[in-house]
Coordinates of C-alpha atoms in Angstrom, one line a residue:
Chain A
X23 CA -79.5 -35.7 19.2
X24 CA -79.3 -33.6 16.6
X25 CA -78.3 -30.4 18.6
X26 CA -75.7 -32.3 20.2
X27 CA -74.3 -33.1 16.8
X28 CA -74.6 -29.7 15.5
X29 CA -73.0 -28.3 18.8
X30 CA -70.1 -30.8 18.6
X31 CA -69.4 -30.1 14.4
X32 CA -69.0 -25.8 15.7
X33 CA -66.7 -26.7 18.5
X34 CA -64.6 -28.8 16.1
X35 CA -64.6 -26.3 13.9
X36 CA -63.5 -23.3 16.3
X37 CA -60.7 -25.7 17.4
X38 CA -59.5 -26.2 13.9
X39 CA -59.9 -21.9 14.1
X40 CA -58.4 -21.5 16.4
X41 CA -54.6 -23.6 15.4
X42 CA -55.0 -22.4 12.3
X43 CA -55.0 -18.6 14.2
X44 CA -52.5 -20.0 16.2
X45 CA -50.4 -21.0 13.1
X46 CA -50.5 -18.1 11.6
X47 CA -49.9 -15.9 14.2
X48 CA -46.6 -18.1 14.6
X49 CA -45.4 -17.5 11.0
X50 CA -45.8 -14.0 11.7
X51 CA -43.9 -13.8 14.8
X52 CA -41.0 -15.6 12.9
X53 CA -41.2 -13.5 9.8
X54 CA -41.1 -10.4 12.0
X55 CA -38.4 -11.4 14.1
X56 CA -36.5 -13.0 10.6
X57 CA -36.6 -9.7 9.1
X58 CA -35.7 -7.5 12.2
X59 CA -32.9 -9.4 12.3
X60 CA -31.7 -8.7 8.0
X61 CA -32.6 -5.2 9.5
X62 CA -30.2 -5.1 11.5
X63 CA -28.1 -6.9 9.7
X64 CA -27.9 -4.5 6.9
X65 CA -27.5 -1.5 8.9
X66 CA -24.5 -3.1 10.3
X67 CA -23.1 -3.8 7.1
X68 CA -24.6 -0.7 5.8
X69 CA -22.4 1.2 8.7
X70 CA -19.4 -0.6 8.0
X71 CA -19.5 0.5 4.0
X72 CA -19.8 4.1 5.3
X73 CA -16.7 4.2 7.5
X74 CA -14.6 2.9 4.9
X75 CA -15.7 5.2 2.8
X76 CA -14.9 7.6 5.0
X77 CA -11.5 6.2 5.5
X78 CA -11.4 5.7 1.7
X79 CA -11.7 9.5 1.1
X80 CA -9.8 10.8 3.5
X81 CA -6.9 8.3 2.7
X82 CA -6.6 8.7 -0.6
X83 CA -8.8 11.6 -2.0
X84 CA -5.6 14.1 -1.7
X85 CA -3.3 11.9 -3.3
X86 CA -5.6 10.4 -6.4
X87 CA -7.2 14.0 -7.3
X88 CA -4.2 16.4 -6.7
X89 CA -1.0 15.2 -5.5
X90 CA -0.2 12.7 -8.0
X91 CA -1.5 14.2 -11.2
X92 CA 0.4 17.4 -10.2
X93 CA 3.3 15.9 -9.5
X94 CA 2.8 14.2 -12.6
X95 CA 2.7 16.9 -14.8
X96 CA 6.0 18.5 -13.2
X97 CA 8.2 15.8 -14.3
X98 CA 9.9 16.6 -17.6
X99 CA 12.6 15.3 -19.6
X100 CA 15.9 17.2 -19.9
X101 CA 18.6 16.5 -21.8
X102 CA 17.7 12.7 -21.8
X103 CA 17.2 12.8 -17.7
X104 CA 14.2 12.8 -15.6
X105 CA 14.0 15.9 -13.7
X106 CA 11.3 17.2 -11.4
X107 CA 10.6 13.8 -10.1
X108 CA 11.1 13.6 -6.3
X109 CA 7.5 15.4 -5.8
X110 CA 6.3 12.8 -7.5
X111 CA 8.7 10.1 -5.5
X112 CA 7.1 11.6 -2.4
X113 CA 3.8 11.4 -2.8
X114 CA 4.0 7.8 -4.2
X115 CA 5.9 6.9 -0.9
X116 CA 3.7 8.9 1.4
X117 CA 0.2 7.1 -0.2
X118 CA 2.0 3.7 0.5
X119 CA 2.8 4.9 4.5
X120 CA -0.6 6.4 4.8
X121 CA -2.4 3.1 3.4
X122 CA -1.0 1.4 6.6
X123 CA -4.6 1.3 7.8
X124 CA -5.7 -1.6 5.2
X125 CA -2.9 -4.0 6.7
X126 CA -5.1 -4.8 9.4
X127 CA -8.0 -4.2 7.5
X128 CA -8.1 -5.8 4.1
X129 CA -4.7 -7.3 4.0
X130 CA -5.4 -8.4 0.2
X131 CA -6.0 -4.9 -0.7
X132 CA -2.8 -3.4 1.3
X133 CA -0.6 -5.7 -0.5
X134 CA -2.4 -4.8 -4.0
X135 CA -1.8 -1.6 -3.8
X136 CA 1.3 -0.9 -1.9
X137 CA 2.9 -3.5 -4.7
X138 CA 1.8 -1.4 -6.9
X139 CA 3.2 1.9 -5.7
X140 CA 6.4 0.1 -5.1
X141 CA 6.7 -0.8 -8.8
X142 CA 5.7 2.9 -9.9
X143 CA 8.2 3.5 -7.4
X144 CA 11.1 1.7 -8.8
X145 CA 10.0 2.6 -12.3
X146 CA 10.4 5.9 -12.0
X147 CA 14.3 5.9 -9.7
X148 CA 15.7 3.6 -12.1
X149 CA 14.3 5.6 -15.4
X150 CA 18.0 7.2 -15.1
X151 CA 20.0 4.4 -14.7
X152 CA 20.5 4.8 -18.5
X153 CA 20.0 7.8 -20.8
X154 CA 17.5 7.9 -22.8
X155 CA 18.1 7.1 -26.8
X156 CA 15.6 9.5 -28.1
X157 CA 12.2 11.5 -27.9
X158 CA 10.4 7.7 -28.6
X159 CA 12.0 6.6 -25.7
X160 CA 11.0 9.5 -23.8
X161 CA 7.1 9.2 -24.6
X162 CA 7.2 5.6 -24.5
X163 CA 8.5 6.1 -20.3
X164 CA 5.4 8.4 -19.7
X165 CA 3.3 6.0 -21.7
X166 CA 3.7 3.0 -19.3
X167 CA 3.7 5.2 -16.4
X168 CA 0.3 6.2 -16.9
X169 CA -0.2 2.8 -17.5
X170 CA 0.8 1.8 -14.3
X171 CA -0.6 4.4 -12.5
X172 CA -4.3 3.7 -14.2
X173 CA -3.3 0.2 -13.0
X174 CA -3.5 1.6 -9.5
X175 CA -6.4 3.9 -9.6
X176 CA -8.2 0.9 -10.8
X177 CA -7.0 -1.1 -7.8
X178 CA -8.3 1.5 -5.6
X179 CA -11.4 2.1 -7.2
X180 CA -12.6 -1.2 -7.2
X181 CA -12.5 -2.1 -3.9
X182 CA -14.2 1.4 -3.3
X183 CA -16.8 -0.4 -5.3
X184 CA -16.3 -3.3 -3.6
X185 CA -15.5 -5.3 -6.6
X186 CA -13.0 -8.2 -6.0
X187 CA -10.1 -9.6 -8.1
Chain B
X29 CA 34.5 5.4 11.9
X30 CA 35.6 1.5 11.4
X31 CA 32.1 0.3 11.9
X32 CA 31.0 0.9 8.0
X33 CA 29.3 -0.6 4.7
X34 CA 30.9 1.1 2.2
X35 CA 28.8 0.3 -0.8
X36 CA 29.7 -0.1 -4.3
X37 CA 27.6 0.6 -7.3
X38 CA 28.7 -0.1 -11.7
X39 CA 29.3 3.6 -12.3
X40 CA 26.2 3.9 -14.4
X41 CA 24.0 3.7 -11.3
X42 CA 21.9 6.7 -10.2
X43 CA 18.7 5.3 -8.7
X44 CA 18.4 2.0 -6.8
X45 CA 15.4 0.0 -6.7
X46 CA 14.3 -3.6 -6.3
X47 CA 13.6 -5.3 -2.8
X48 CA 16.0 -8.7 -4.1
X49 CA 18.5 -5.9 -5.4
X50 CA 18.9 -4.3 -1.8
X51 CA 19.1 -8.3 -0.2
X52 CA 21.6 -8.5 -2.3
X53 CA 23.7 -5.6 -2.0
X54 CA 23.3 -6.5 2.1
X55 CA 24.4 -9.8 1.8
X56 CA 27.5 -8.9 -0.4
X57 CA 28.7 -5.3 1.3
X58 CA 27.2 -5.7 4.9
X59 CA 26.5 -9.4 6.5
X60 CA 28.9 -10.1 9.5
X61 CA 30.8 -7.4 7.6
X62 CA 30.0 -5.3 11.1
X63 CA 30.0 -5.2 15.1
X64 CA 26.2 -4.6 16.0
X65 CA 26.5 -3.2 19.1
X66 CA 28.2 -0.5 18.0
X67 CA 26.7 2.4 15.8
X68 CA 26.9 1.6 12.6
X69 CA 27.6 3.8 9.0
X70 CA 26.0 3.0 5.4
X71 CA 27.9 4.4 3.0
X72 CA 25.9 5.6 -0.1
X73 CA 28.1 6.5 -3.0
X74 CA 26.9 10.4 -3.3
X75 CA 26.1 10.0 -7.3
X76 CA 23.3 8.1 -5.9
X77 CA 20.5 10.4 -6.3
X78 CA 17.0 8.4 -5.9
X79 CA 16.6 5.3 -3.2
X80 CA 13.6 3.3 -3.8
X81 CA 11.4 1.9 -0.8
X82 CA 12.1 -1.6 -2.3
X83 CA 15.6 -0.8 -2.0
X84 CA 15.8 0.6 1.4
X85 CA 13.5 -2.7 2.9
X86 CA 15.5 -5.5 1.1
X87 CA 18.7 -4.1 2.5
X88 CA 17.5 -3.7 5.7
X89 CA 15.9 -6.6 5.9
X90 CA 17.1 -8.6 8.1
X91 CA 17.8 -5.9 11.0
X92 CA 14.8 -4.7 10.5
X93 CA 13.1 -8.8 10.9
X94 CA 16.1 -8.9 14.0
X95 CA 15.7 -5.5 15.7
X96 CA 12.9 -3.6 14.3
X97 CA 12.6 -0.6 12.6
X98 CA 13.5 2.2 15.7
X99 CA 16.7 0.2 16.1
X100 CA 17.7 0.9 12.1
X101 CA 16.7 4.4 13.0
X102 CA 18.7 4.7 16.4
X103 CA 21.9 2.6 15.4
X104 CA 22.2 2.9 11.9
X105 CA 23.9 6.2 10.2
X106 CA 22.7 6.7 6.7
X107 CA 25.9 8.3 5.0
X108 CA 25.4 10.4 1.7
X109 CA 26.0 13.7 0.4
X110 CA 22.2 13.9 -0.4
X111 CA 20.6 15.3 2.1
X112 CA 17.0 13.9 0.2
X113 CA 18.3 10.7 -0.5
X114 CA 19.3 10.2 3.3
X115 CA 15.7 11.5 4.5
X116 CA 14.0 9.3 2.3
X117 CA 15.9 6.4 3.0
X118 CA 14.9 6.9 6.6
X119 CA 11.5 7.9 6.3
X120 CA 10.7 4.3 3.9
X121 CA 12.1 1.9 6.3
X122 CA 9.0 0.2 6.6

């Protein structure tokens, strides 16, 4: 009687072994399969970052590290005109073509950033519209240019972080 | 060539800028003014020497929203002394 008691108490307790074996070896296969899957997940998003990067530099790269500050620095004042400008004109309106990717892209981003060009663009054409008054005046035109185009370079930059408004 | 917008600036105008500015200037110098089926001349005044993109797209707005852009191109003569100002007009349609 005893035996039998003993015999039935060890096959209880395999049984209870045994689902908790089974249990566990459940919560693995999900856990395994759960992160396979933010795995994958991230080497999608992970591929994703990397081609707009790539698109980042070779979109803008040119334009942010040589064309614009050159032409920058080639604009002058002369006799109270802006001369030297239409390199400058140029490269503004060629970044704003060229960013034509990001309007099927990001279409928030395409719209920061070709409004932005568009008002460095019109600052700079209408700058003679009226002479300028004085040497202030003069610095006071470069001073909210650079403003502007810091303005920009910020715009870009941060979504190259991806940082959002 | 009868098919022209002559347009009209205050004489102190060198650069023109501003998307509502170049609506505008449509709306007043070339709306129904012209036969579109025939080629047709814009007129810049030639001491116009900078065109912004703003400008160009709000004046050619509405042909551009009606025809597209490679109709502008094809049917529309930019007119100016400027040989820059005409090329960059063209090139900033859209």
């Amino acid at each position: 009687m005893s035996i039998s008691l003993l015999t039935v108490a060890a096959n209880e307790a395999n049984r209870v072994s045994d689902n908790i074996a089974i249990v566990i070896s459940i919560i693995s296969l999900v856990c395994s399969v759960g992160f396979s899957l933010i795995t994958y997940w991230q080497n999608q998003k992970l591929k994703i970052v990397d081609l707009e990067a790539n698109y980042f530099t070779e979109i803008y790269q040119g334009f942010l590290c040589k064309k614009i500050p050159q032409a920058r620095s080639s604009m002058k004042f002369l006799n109270r005109r802006l001369e030297g400008d239409q390199d400058f004109l140029d490269a503004i309106s060629e970044m704003r073509r060229d960013s034509a990717y990001f309007k099927y892209s990001d279409e928030e981003f395409y719209g920061d950033v070709t409004q932005q060009l568009q008002k460095v663009e019109d600052y700079v054409v209408q700058v003679n519209n009226h002479p300028m008054i004085g040497d202030e005046e003069e610095k006071e035109f470069f001073r909210c240019l650079t403003a502007e185009l810091q303005q920009l370079y910020r715009i870009i930059s941060n979504r190259y972080h991806g940082k959002r408004k | 060539m009868n098919n022209s917008i002559i347009l009209e600036f205050e004489k102190t105008l060198v650069g023109l800028a501003g998307y509502p500015f170049g609506e505008a200037t449509f709306k007043k110098f070339g709306k129904g003014k012209v036969d579109e089926n025939q080629e047709i001349r814009v007129v810049i005044p030639d001491r116009i020497e900078r065109v912004a993109s703003s400008f160009v797209q709000g004046f050619f707005s509405e042909w551009i929203d009606k025809y597209g852009v490679d109709w502008v191109r094809k049917n529309v003569d930019i007119s100016t002394s400027r040989e820059d100002v005409r090329q960059y007009m063209y090139q900033n349609l859209e």
